[in-house]
Short mmCIF file of C-alpha atoms in Angstrom, two decimals:
data_model
loop_
_atom_site.label_atom_id
_atom_site.label_comp_id
_atom_site.label_asym_id
_atom_site.label_seq_id
_atom_site.Cartn_x
_atom_site.Cartn_y
_atom_site.Cartn_z
CA MET A 1 20.24 22.74 32.62
CA THR A 2 17.82 21.83 35.42
CA ASP A 3 19.35 20.31 38.59
CA PRO A 4 18.86 16.75 39.48
CA ARG A 5 16.21 15.28 40.28
CA PRO A 6 15.41 13.83 42.92
CA ALA A 7 15.35 9.82 41.78
CA PRO A 8 11.98 9.20 39.80
CA PRO A 9 10.21 6.28 41.58
CA ARG A 10 11.41 3.00 39.62
CA LEU A 11 9.33 1.19 40.62
CA ALA A 12 5.62 2.81 40.47
CA ALA A 13 2.42 1.64 38.45
CA PRO A 14 1.20 3.97 35.90
CA ALA A 15 -1.71 4.42 37.11
CA GLU A 16 -0.06 5.74 40.81
CA ALA A 17 2.33 8.17 38.52
CA ARG A 18 -0.56 9.14 36.65
CA ALA A 19 -2.29 10.33 40.12
CA ARG A 20 0.06 12.22 40.71
CA PHE A 21 0.64 14.46 37.75
CA ARG A 22 -3.33 14.74 37.38
CA ALA A 23 -2.49 16.30 40.95
CA GLY A 24 -0.26 18.67 39.60
CA LEU A 25 2.72 16.68 39.31
CA ARG A 26 5.29 18.53 37.47
CA THR A 27 8.09 16.40 36.26
CA PRO A 28 10.13 14.80 33.00
CA THR A 29 9.45 11.25 33.30
CA SER A 30 12.72 9.87 32.15
CA GLY A 31 13.25 6.52 34.71
CA TRP A 32 9.65 6.33 36.00
CA CYS A 33 7.85 3.15 36.13
CA GLY A 34 10.41 0.68 34.47
CA GLY A 35 8.78 -1.34 32.59
CA TRP A 36 5.84 0.68 31.65
CA THR A 37 5.84 2.21 28.43
CA GLN A 38 5.89 5.61 27.42
CA ALA A 39 4.23 7.95 25.15
CA ASN A 40 4.83 11.69 23.07
CA LEU A 41 1.04 12.63 23.30
CA VAL A 42 -0.03 14.85 19.69
CA ALA A 43 -3.94 16.04 19.90
CA VAL A 44 -5.00 17.55 16.76
CA PRO A 45 -8.66 18.65 15.16
CA ALA A 46 -10.41 15.76 13.22
CA ASP A 47 -10.01 17.39 10.22
CA LEU A 48 -6.01 16.83 10.49
CA ALA A 49 -6.09 13.32 12.06
CA TYR A 50 -5.67 11.84 8.76
CA ASP A 51 -2.10 14.36 7.74
CA VAL A 52 -0.77 13.27 11.24
CA LEU A 53 -1.40 9.77 11.08
CA LEU A 54 -0.47 9.56 7.17
CA PHE A 55 3.09 11.65 8.94
CA ALA A 56 4.04 8.84 11.13
CA GLN A 57 3.10 5.93 8.40
CA ARG A 58 6.07 7.86 6.05
CA ASN A 59 8.06 8.41 9.39
CA PRO A 60 8.01 6.03 11.11
CA LYS A 61 11.14 5.67 12.83
CA PRO A 62 10.18 9.39 14.55
CA CYS A 63 6.59 8.44 14.38
CA PRO A 64 6.06 4.98 15.78
CA VAL A 65 2.41 5.53 16.59
CA ILE A 66 0.92 3.38 19.63
CA ASP A 67 -2.63 4.27 19.57
CA VAL A 68 -5.10 6.95 18.26
CA SER A 69 -8.22 7.63 19.93
CA GLU A 70 -11.41 8.25 19.00
CA PRO A 71 -12.45 11.83 18.04
CA GLY A 72 -13.65 13.29 21.30
CA ALA A 73 -12.09 10.42 23.30
CA THR A 74 -9.92 11.42 26.89
CA SER A 75 -8.90 7.94 27.94
CA LEU A 76 -7.39 5.64 24.94
CA SER A 77 -7.16 1.60 24.49
CA VAL A 78 -3.85 1.77 26.26
CA LEU A 79 -4.00 4.18 29.02
CA ASP A 80 -6.79 3.59 31.27
CA GLY A 81 -6.88 7.57 32.32
CA ASP A 82 -7.19 10.72 30.95
CA VAL A 83 -5.10 11.93 28.43
CA ARG A 84 -6.53 15.83 29.10
CA THR A 85 -4.79 15.82 33.01
CA ASP A 86 -2.17 12.60 33.15
CA LEU A 87 0.22 13.37 31.59
CA PRO A 88 3.25 15.83 33.85
CA ALA A 89 2.72 19.50 31.08
CA TYR A 90 1.60 19.44 27.98
CA ARG A 91 2.29 23.07 24.94
CA VAL A 92 -0.85 24.52 23.50
CA HIS A 93 -0.35 25.08 19.46
CA VAL A 94 -1.55 27.92 17.21
CA ASP A 95 -1.24 28.54 14.34
CA GLY A 96 2.04 26.82 15.43
CA GLU A 97 3.21 29.19 17.77
CA LEU A 98 3.34 27.80 21.25
CA VAL A 99 1.33 29.60 23.20
CA ALA A 100 0.65 27.74 26.88
CA GLU A 101 2.89 25.52 28.48
CA VAL A 102 0.82 23.99 31.23
CA ASP A 103 -0.02 20.89 33.69
CA ASP A 104 -3.53 20.65 32.65
CA ALA A 105 -4.59 20.79 29.69
CA THR A 106 -8.74 20.42 30.27
CA ALA A 107 -8.98 23.97 29.48
CA HIS A 108 -8.03 23.65 26.17
CA TRP A 109 -9.64 20.75 25.05
CA ARG A 110 -11.89 20.73 22.07
CA GLU A 111 -14.67 18.50 21.23
CA ASP A 112 -13.40 17.66 18.02
CA LEU A 113 -9.21 16.36 18.85
CA VAL A 114 -8.38 13.36 17.74
CA THR A 115 -5.13 11.81 20.51
CA PHE A 116 -2.34 9.72 18.87
CA LEU A 117 -0.05 8.49 21.47
CA ILE A 118 3.65 7.88 19.82
CA GLY A 119 6.55 5.32 20.82
CA CYS A 120 9.42 7.17 23.26
CA SER A 121 12.93 5.91 23.12
CA PHE A 122 12.67 5.76 26.85
CA THR A 123 11.26 2.51 26.46
CA PHE A 124 14.65 1.21 25.62
CA GLU A 125 16.73 2.53 28.08
CA ASP A 126 16.12 -0.38 30.66
CA ALA A 127 16.84 -2.47 28.25
CA LEU A 128 20.01 -0.73 27.45
CA ALA A 129 20.64 -0.21 30.93
CA GLN A 130 20.09 -3.78 31.32
CA ALA A 131 23.12 -4.53 29.30
CA GLY A 132 24.50 -2.97 30.29
CA VAL A 133 25.40 0.73 28.43
CA PRO A 134 25.33 3.91 30.12
CA VAL A 135 22.37 5.94 30.05
CA ARG A 136 23.81 9.03 30.98
CA HIS A 137 20.88 11.20 31.91
CA VAL A 138 19.24 8.97 34.09
CA GLU A 139 22.42 9.11 35.88
CA GLN A 140 23.01 12.76 35.88
CA GLY A 141 18.99 13.15 37.04
CA ARG A 142 17.90 15.42 34.16
CA ASN A 143 15.69 15.21 30.71
CA VAL A 144 17.32 13.87 28.28
CA PRO A 145 18.75 15.61 25.15
CA MET A 146 17.05 16.34 22.46
CA TYR A 147 17.81 18.24 18.35
CA ARG A 148 16.53 19.67 15.69
CA THR A 149 18.13 18.42 12.59
CA THR A 150 18.86 19.69 9.14
CA LEU A 151 16.92 16.28 7.67
CA PRO A 152 13.54 16.52 6.32
CA THR A 153 10.96 13.95 6.70
CA ARG A 154 8.69 13.00 4.38
CA PRO A 155 5.74 15.21 3.99
CA ALA A 156 2.23 14.28 4.13
CA GLY A 157 -0.59 16.26 3.41
CA ARG A 158 -0.44 19.57 5.08
CA LEU A 159 2.91 18.82 7.99
CA HIS A 160 5.99 19.03 6.70
CA GLY A 161 9.27 19.71 9.29
CA PRO A 162 12.80 18.18 9.63
CA LEU A 163 13.75 15.26 11.77
CA VAL A 164 14.26 15.44 16.22
CA VAL A 165 16.91 13.53 17.28
CA SER A 166 17.02 11.74 20.58
CA MET A 167 20.82 11.70 22.04
CA ARG A 168 23.06 9.17 24.15
CA PRO A 169 26.56 9.77 24.37
CA VAL A 170 27.58 6.06 24.55
CA PRO A 171 31.63 4.21 24.97
CA ALA A 172 32.84 3.40 21.73
CA HIS A 173 33.48 0.03 22.38
CA ARG A 174 29.97 0.25 23.49
CA VAL A 175 28.01 1.00 20.40
CA ALA A 176 27.78 -2.11 18.66
CA ASP A 177 25.54 -2.84 21.92
CA ALA A 178 23.18 0.01 21.63
CA VAL A 179 22.22 -0.97 18.27
CA ARG A 180 22.21 -4.37 19.18
CA VAL A 181 19.41 -3.55 21.72
CA THR A 182 17.90 -0.66 20.69
CA SER A 183 16.93 -2.41 16.64
CA ARG A 184 15.66 -4.64 18.72
CA TYR A 185 12.85 -2.18 19.44
CA PRO A 186 11.90 -1.45 16.07
CA ALA A 187 7.82 0.32 17.35
CA VAL A 188 9.70 2.39 20.08
CA HIS A 189 12.10 4.17 16.94
CA GLY A 190 14.62 1.28 16.92
CA ALA A 191 18.39 1.65 16.02
CA PRO A 192 20.37 4.96 15.55
CA VAL A 193 19.91 6.93 12.83
CA HIS A 194 23.28 8.86 13.64
CA VAL A 195 26.34 7.84 15.00
CA GLY A 196 28.86 10.19 15.59
CA ASP A 197 29.05 13.68 14.35
CA PRO A 198 26.57 16.51 15.51
CA ALA A 199 28.09 18.13 12.53
CA ALA A 200 26.43 16.42 10.34
CA LEU A 201 22.71 16.30 11.40
CA GLY A 202 23.14 19.89 11.36
CA ILE A 203 23.56 20.08 15.47
CA ALA A 204 26.27 23.14 16.31
CA ASP A 205 27.09 22.87 20.00
CA LEU A 206 25.62 19.26 21.91
CA ASP A 207 25.64 21.72 24.86
CA ARG A 208 23.00 23.49 23.20
CA PRO A 209 20.12 21.34 22.46
CA ASP A 210 16.49 22.55 21.55
CA HIS A 211 14.72 20.08 24.03
CA GLY A 212 15.46 18.70 27.30
CA ASP A 213 18.48 19.02 29.05
CA PRO A 214 22.49 18.45 27.57
CA VAL A 215 24.15 16.02 29.69
CA ASP A 216 27.97 15.51 29.16
CA VAL A 217 29.85 13.60 26.92
CA ARG A 218 33.17 11.99 28.11
CA PRO A 219 36.46 10.80 26.89
CA GLY A 220 36.22 7.96 24.81
CA GLU A 221 32.18 8.44 24.48
CA VAL A 222 29.99 8.57 20.89
CA PRO A 223 27.18 10.66 20.30
CA VAL A 224 24.51 8.38 19.00
CA PHE A 225 21.14 9.59 18.27
CA TRP A 226 17.76 8.25 17.73
CA ALA A 227 15.31 9.56 15.63
CA CYS A 228 12.80 11.40 18.39
CA GLY A 229 9.10 11.86 18.76
CA VAL A 230 9.34 15.06 19.48
CA THR A 231 9.29 15.31 15.83
CA PRO A 232 5.90 16.00 15.46
CA GLN A 233 5.88 18.86 17.23
CA GLU A 234 8.22 20.58 15.42
CA ALA A 235 6.56 19.39 12.30
CA ILE A 236 3.14 21.48 14.29
CA ALA A 237 6.20 24.59 14.74
CA ALA A 238 6.96 24.50 10.91
CA SER A 239 3.34 23.58 9.21
CA ARG A 240 1.71 25.78 11.55
CA PRO A 241 -1.38 23.95 12.11
CA PRO A 242 -4.51 25.76 13.61
CA TYR A 243 -4.61 23.74 16.23
CA ALA A 244 -2.49 21.46 18.18
CA ILE A 245 -2.07 19.85 22.18
CA THR A 246 1.19 18.32 22.83
CA HIS A 247 3.27 17.27 26.00
CA ALA A 248 5.83 18.56 26.66
CA PRO A 249 8.96 17.37 25.54
CA GLY A 250 10.45 14.57 27.91
CA HIS A 251 6.39 14.63 30.60
CA MET A 252 5.39 12.02 28.45
CA ALA A 253 1.82 10.47 28.63
CA ILE A 254 2.51 6.29 31.34
CA THR A 255 1.36 4.09 29.30
CA ASP A 256 -0.95 0.46 30.99
CA VAL A 257 1.64 -1.19 28.15
CA ARG A 258 4.49 -3.20 28.90
CA ASP A 259 7.32 -2.45 27.22
CA ALA A 260 8.21 -5.93 26.91
CA GLU A 261 5.73 -5.83 23.57
CA PHE A 262 7.24 -4.03 21.50
CA VAL A 263 10.64 -6.08 22.11
CA VAL A 264 11.32 -8.36 18.13
CA PRO A 265 13.10 -11.11 19.66
CA MET B 1 -7.99 -26.11 -7.00
CA THR B 2 -5.96 -25.10 -9.92
CA ASP B 3 -3.54 -27.02 -12.25
CA PRO B 4 -0.22 -26.87 -11.10
CA ARG B 5 1.11 -23.15 -12.68
CA PRO B 6 4.79 -23.06 -15.11
CA ALA B 7 7.55 -22.32 -12.43
CA PRO B 8 7.04 -18.20 -12.47
CA PRO B 9 10.71 -15.82 -12.87
CA ARG B 10 11.80 -16.21 -10.01
CA LEU B 11 14.58 -13.95 -11.02
CA ALA B 12 12.49 -11.22 -12.98
CA ALA B 13 13.00 -7.76 -12.15
CA PRO B 14 10.05 -6.06 -10.98
CA ALA B 15 9.70 -3.93 -14.44
CA GLU B 16 10.16 -6.76 -16.49
CA ALA B 17 7.57 -8.61 -14.38
CA ARG B 18 4.89 -5.12 -13.94
CA ALA B 19 5.39 -5.31 -17.75
CA ARG B 20 4.46 -8.23 -18.09
CA PHE B 21 1.61 -8.45 -16.46
CA ARG B 22 0.00 -4.77 -17.61
CA ALA B 23 0.72 -7.18 -21.17
CA GLY B 24 -2.20 -9.12 -19.69
CA LEU B 25 -0.41 -11.98 -18.08
CA ARG B 26 -2.96 -12.73 -15.20
CA THR B 27 -0.82 -15.28 -13.11
CA PRO B 28 -0.65 -15.76 -8.94
CA THR B 29 2.33 -13.66 -8.25
CA SER B 30 4.61 -16.71 -5.22
CA GLY B 31 7.57 -17.06 -6.64
CA TRP B 32 8.54 -14.23 -8.63
CA CYS B 33 10.80 -12.26 -8.56
CA GLY B 34 12.39 -13.52 -5.20
CA GLY B 35 13.89 -10.50 -2.63
CA TRP B 36 11.56 -7.64 -4.04
CA THR B 37 8.74 -6.62 -1.78
CA GLN B 38 5.12 -7.61 -2.86
CA ALA B 39 2.50 -5.98 -1.94
CA ASN B 40 -1.46 -6.38 -0.88
CA LEU B 41 -3.30 -2.94 -3.10
CA VAL B 42 -6.39 -1.37 -1.60
CA ALA B 43 -7.85 1.71 -3.46
CA VAL B 44 -10.48 4.06 -1.81
CA PRO B 45 -12.73 7.50 -2.14
CA ALA B 46 -10.69 10.29 -0.65
CA ASP B 47 -12.92 10.07 2.25
CA LEU B 48 -12.66 6.71 3.31
CA ALA B 49 -8.75 6.94 3.15
CA TYR B 50 -8.72 7.77 7.37
CA ASP B 51 -10.39 4.76 8.45
CA VAL B 52 -8.70 2.88 5.88
CA LEU B 53 -4.81 4.25 7.99
CA LEU B 54 -6.55 3.76 11.57
CA PHE B 55 -8.02 0.24 10.87
CA ALA B 56 -4.40 -0.60 9.40
CA GLN B 57 -2.64 0.81 12.68
CA ARG B 58 -5.21 -0.79 14.51
CA ASN B 59 -4.93 -4.16 12.58
CA PRO B 60 -0.89 -4.38 11.63
CA LYS B 61 -0.40 -7.86 11.74
CA PRO B 62 -2.40 -8.23 8.81
CA CYS B 63 -2.80 -4.54 7.34
CA PRO B 64 1.50 -3.48 7.85
CA VAL B 65 1.71 -0.79 5.37
CA ILE B 66 3.96 -0.26 2.81
CA ASP B 67 3.52 2.55 1.62
CA VAL B 68 0.44 5.42 0.79
CA SER B 69 -0.49 7.21 -2.62
CA GLU B 70 -1.41 10.98 -2.71
CA PRO B 71 -4.98 11.08 -3.57
CA GLY B 72 -5.33 10.15 -7.73
CA ALA B 73 -1.72 9.56 -8.35
CA THR B 74 -0.30 5.92 -9.66
CA SER B 75 2.05 5.26 -9.02
CA LEU B 76 4.10 5.48 -5.22
CA SER B 77 7.52 6.21 -4.20
CA VAL B 78 8.07 2.26 -3.80
CA LEU B 79 6.09 0.95 -6.65
CA ASP B 80 7.80 3.11 -10.52
CA GLY B 81 4.76 1.73 -11.98
CA ASP B 82 0.99 2.71 -12.40
CA VAL B 83 -0.89 0.85 -9.63
CA ARG B 84 -4.48 0.68 -13.02
CA THR B 85 -2.60 -2.17 -14.47
CA ASP B 86 0.20 -3.03 -13.36
CA LEU B 87 -0.64 -5.78 -10.98
CA PRO B 88 -2.31 -9.46 -12.43
CA ALA B 89 -5.30 -9.47 -11.73
CA TYR B 90 -7.98 -6.97 -9.15
CA ARG B 91 -11.01 -6.71 -7.80
CA VAL B 92 -13.92 -3.79 -7.99
CA HIS B 93 -15.98 -3.54 -4.66
CA VAL B 94 -18.84 -1.57 -4.80
CA ASP B 95 -21.41 -1.71 -1.14
CA GLY B 96 -19.03 -4.56 0.01
CA GLU B 97 -19.69 -5.99 -3.29
CA LEU B 98 -17.66 -8.12 -5.94
CA VAL B 99 -19.04 -6.24 -9.32
CA ALA B 100 -16.28 -7.10 -11.42
CA GLU B 101 -12.66 -8.67 -11.67
CA VAL B 102 -10.03 -7.57 -14.17
CA ASP B 103 -6.46 -7.69 -15.91
CA ASP B 104 -7.02 -3.97 -15.73
CA ALA B 105 -8.25 -1.67 -13.69
CA THR B 106 -8.29 1.62 -15.35
CA ALA B 107 -12.11 2.05 -16.84
CA HIS B 108 -12.78 1.26 -12.75
CA TRP B 109 -9.85 4.18 -11.24
CA ARG B 110 -11.32 7.46 -9.53
CA GLU B 111 -9.85 10.36 -9.33
CA ASP B 112 -9.95 10.81 -5.96
CA LEU B 113 -8.58 7.46 -4.78
CA VAL B 114 -5.84 6.65 -2.10
CA THR B 115 -4.10 2.95 -3.10
CA PHE B 116 -2.24 1.62 -0.05
CA LEU B 117 -0.16 -1.49 -0.44
CA ILE B 118 -0.01 -3.24 2.25
CA GLY B 119 2.51 -6.11 3.18
CA CYS B 120 2.62 -9.53 2.45
CA SER B 121 3.90 -12.94 3.48
CA PHE B 122 5.15 -13.49 0.51
CA THR B 123 8.60 -11.73 2.12
CA PHE B 124 9.50 -14.12 4.49
CA GLU B 125 8.32 -17.05 2.08
CA ASP B 126 12.33 -16.50 0.74
CA ALA B 127 13.70 -16.05 3.99
CA LEU B 128 11.47 -19.32 5.19
CA ALA B 129 12.99 -21.51 2.42
CA GLN B 130 16.69 -19.92 3.29
CA ALA B 131 16.08 -21.28 6.76
CA GLY B 132 15.05 -24.76 4.98
CA VAL B 133 11.68 -24.55 6.02
CA PRO B 134 9.31 -25.99 3.30
CA VAL B 135 6.95 -23.35 1.67
CA ARG B 136 3.93 -25.94 -0.05
CA HIS B 137 2.06 -23.78 -1.95
CA VAL B 138 4.95 -23.05 -3.89
CA GLU B 139 6.68 -26.04 -3.98
CA GLN B 140 3.28 -27.48 -5.51
CA GLY B 141 2.75 -24.38 -8.22
CA ARG B 142 -0.26 -22.77 -6.21
CA ASN B 143 -1.56 -19.96 -4.73
CA VAL B 144 -1.07 -19.73 -1.11
CA PRO B 145 -4.18 -20.26 1.05
CA MET B 146 -6.87 -18.00 2.36
CA TYR B 147 -9.47 -18.25 5.54
CA ARG B 148 -12.28 -16.32 6.86
CA THR B 149 -10.96 -16.48 10.80
CA THR B 150 -13.99 -16.29 14.12
CA LEU B 151 -11.39 -14.09 15.76
CA PRO B 152 -12.36 -9.89 14.36
CA THR B 153 -9.94 -7.22 14.21
CA ARG B 154 -9.81 -3.67 16.42
CA PRO B 155 -12.91 -2.02 13.98
CA ALA B 156 -11.73 1.53 12.52
CA GLY B 157 -14.46 4.27 11.41
CA ARG B 158 -16.51 2.74 8.98
CA LEU B 159 -14.59 -0.39 8.54
CA HIS B 160 -14.95 -3.76 11.12
CA GLY B 161 -14.53 -7.45 9.69
CA PRO B 162 -12.95 -10.31 10.36
CA LEU B 163 -8.97 -11.67 10.52
CA VAL B 164 -7.53 -13.77 7.59
CA VAL B 165 -5.14 -15.49 8.09
CA SER B 166 -2.88 -17.91 5.38
CA MET B 167 -1.78 -21.29 6.04
CA ARG B 168 1.70 -23.04 5.38
CA PRO B 169 2.25 -26.75 7.03
CA VAL B 170 5.16 -27.03 8.58
CA PRO B 171 7.40 -30.04 9.49
CA ALA B 172 6.95 -30.41 13.72
CA HIS B 173 10.56 -30.27 13.76
CA ARG B 174 10.68 -26.48 12.20
CA VAL B 175 7.68 -24.93 13.76
CA ALA B 176 10.07 -22.79 16.09
CA ASP B 177 12.56 -22.56 13.26
CA ALA B 178 9.97 -21.22 11.10
CA VAL B 179 8.05 -19.24 13.88
CA ARG B 180 11.77 -17.37 14.82
CA VAL B 181 12.35 -17.25 10.74
CA THR B 182 9.26 -15.65 10.83
CA SER B 183 9.70 -12.60 13.43
CA ARG B 184 12.19 -10.37 12.13
CA TYR B 185 9.53 -9.80 9.50
CA PRO B 186 7.19 -7.72 11.71
CA ALA B 187 6.33 -5.34 9.11
CA VAL B 188 5.02 -8.22 7.25
CA HIS B 189 2.48 -9.48 9.03
CA GLY B 190 5.75 -11.02 11.51
CA ALA B 191 4.79 -14.19 13.97
CA PRO B 192 2.23 -16.80 13.34
CA VAL B 193 -0.79 -15.86 14.81
CA HIS B 194 -1.83 -19.22 15.44
CA VAL B 195 -0.32 -22.83 15.00
CA GLY B 196 -1.77 -25.89 15.01
CA ASP B 197 -5.64 -26.63 14.85
CA PRO B 198 -7.56 -24.51 12.23
CA ALA B 199 -10.86 -25.56 14.41
CA ALA B 200 -9.28 -22.40 17.01
CA LEU B 201 -9.50 -19.84 14.17
CA GLY B 202 -13.47 -21.52 13.13
CA ILE B 203 -11.38 -22.20 9.90
CA ALA B 204 -14.16 -25.71 9.29
CA ASP B 205 -12.03 -27.39 6.32
CA LEU B 206 -8.80 -26.44 4.96
CA ASP B 207 -9.08 -28.45 2.34
CA ARG B 208 -11.79 -25.94 1.08
CA PRO B 209 -9.80 -22.35 2.02
CA ASP B 210 -11.71 -19.30 1.51
CA HIS B 211 -8.93 -17.21 -1.39
CA GLY B 212 -6.24 -19.29 -3.41
CA ASP B 213 -6.19 -23.12 -3.63
CA PRO B 214 -5.69 -25.55 -1.00
CA VAL B 215 -2.37 -27.39 -0.12
CA ASP B 216 -1.20 -31.22 1.20
CA VAL B 217 -0.67 -31.87 4.66
CA ARG B 218 1.24 -33.76 5.39
CA PRO B 219 2.13 -37.09 8.40
CA GLY B 220 4.07 -34.53 10.82
CA GLU B 221 3.05 -31.42 9.95
CA VAL B 222 1.96 -28.88 11.57
CA PRO B 223 -0.96 -25.83 10.24
CA VAL B 224 0.87 -22.66 10.78
CA PHE B 225 -1.28 -19.32 10.17
CA TRP B 226 0.35 -16.00 10.01
CA ALA B 227 -2.53 -13.08 9.70
CA CYS B 228 -2.77 -11.90 6.04
CA GLY B 229 -3.07 -8.80 3.61
CA VAL B 230 -6.52 -10.27 2.20
CA THR B 231 -8.23 -8.35 5.75
CA PRO B 232 -8.66 -5.66 4.16
CA GLN B 233 -10.98 -7.50 1.86
CA GLU B 234 -13.17 -9.24 3.88
CA ALA B 235 -12.84 -5.81 6.06
CA ILE B 236 -14.72 -3.83 3.40
CA ALA B 237 -16.68 -7.42 2.58
CA ALA B 238 -18.69 -6.91 5.89
CA SER B 239 -18.43 -2.78 6.45
CA ARG B 240 -19.58 -2.29 2.54
CA PRO B 241 -17.84 0.78 1.95
CA PRO B 242 -19.86 3.13 -1.13
CA TYR B 243 -16.01 1.98 -3.59
CA ALA B 244 -13.23 0.01 -3.00
CA ILE B 245 -10.42 -1.34 -5.76
CA THR B 246 -8.47 -4.15 -4.66
CA HIS B 247 -5.71 -6.23 -6.16
CA ALA B 248 -7.00 -9.92 -6.42
CA PRO B 249 -5.46 -12.53 -3.41
CA GLY B 250 -2.15 -13.99 -4.77
CA HIS B 251 -2.33 -11.72 -7.41
CA MET B 252 -0.01 -9.14 -5.94
CA ALA B 253 2.02 -5.81 -6.95
CA ILE B 254 5.58 -5.96 -7.06
CA THR B 255 7.09 -3.34 -5.51
CA ASP B 256 10.35 -1.54 -6.16
CA VAL B 257 11.91 -2.98 -2.13
CA ARG B 258 14.27 -5.50 -1.37
CA ASP B 259 12.51 -7.73 1.31
CA ALA B 260 15.78 -7.32 3.32
CA GLU B 261 14.37 -3.38 3.89
CA PHE B 262 12.31 -5.30 7.13
CA VAL B 263 13.97 -7.44 8.11
CA VAL B 264 15.29 -5.91 11.88
CA PRO B 265 18.30 -8.03 12.80
#
């Protein structure tokens, strides 16, 4: 478990946060830039881009695509910065193996990379908090806990792999509210995929997440699981494409789009 | 204007409807198989599939993708039939030109075609009717009127073109209900893109739709416009890819998926 972080600058503008990450700050981004949409990053060579886009289309709950770059482009319509430097941390994957975790991906970037930005459940955490539903990992100053499940995704081309979920403990009498609030954000994972027993997802121990940090589950609380944008990283690990760059889990791209864009009335 | 059609078999099962179309029946499908999802069809050679999928991702209101086939496959997970025969009518496009309109596309099919099924506003018409909002083209036994607008879509690869919209006249005091009901279906065009003045969309005359049939707009009614799944066909006409097969406007694929799958609570 990591130590609690200092409180993130909740009211920072996206460009300001990105400048700090570009300058070398390495931190999970949960709680940063309230109201601005954060995104998972997956960059792959152009010849794998169709498989990634089709994998996302077939698995919209874990992989809601927010934007796709032109091949080789380092900025996107939703991110007026440089995707090679403006996230707090990146992972470089060769043949499905994690070969490097870096603050700056410039040296690893390739001219043929297509960058996908995929919605993140941090988008609905503000709405949960506003509804009075606790968001434990933010309260505890930790990264959200994420778990590889035994549920398969729907394969696409060369990509296959397990569903990854994030978990938030919710008091039993607020589970319905958590479902109701997050259902309104179908473009950023939407409603939970599972409520309750972790074992049904093949999760042996909530205190040992595969990514992120464990959080306290208190008496009377139910673990609630949402599809997670780290799913493509597990697909990369399982499918072993020659090359990919992703964000480090929890260390997201902060975009120039408002969370409010993704709410269904 | 076409003559009013006999009442469609509202309660037919999708497989039954597809069997009738396969046997040669040619009719618009509005009002058929109540509660079952209808879809636009676009089939393109595999080397254009990424551009189509990216075009859809960048233009989700007109192009909500429901399913994508494997290259050469003639059935899909949402359609347990044969996409070459099971729609009432098809269009064949060579270099962007409409070269044939046929009841059976088998002779025109190619082994490398990837088929996209794209959501259709017919999905929310049942919900509109249940809310007491009139659906004029169904009442009048006509195809829905569709119009090419002067609004551009967001280009993707080789594909670009204008937004196409469908129009339903709605009594002024029910416009809010029409917005509210259709907002709950973001995966099948969702809320209207425009309410009121057709000229603002570059539509000169509501009585002369580019596809489908005109319908009566009565005193006190406002024309309400939704993004339309014929948009990819106009992109094909504008962008002139070497080959494509589509459905004929209004003559949709009837899938084995329920409309209820697409409702956001």
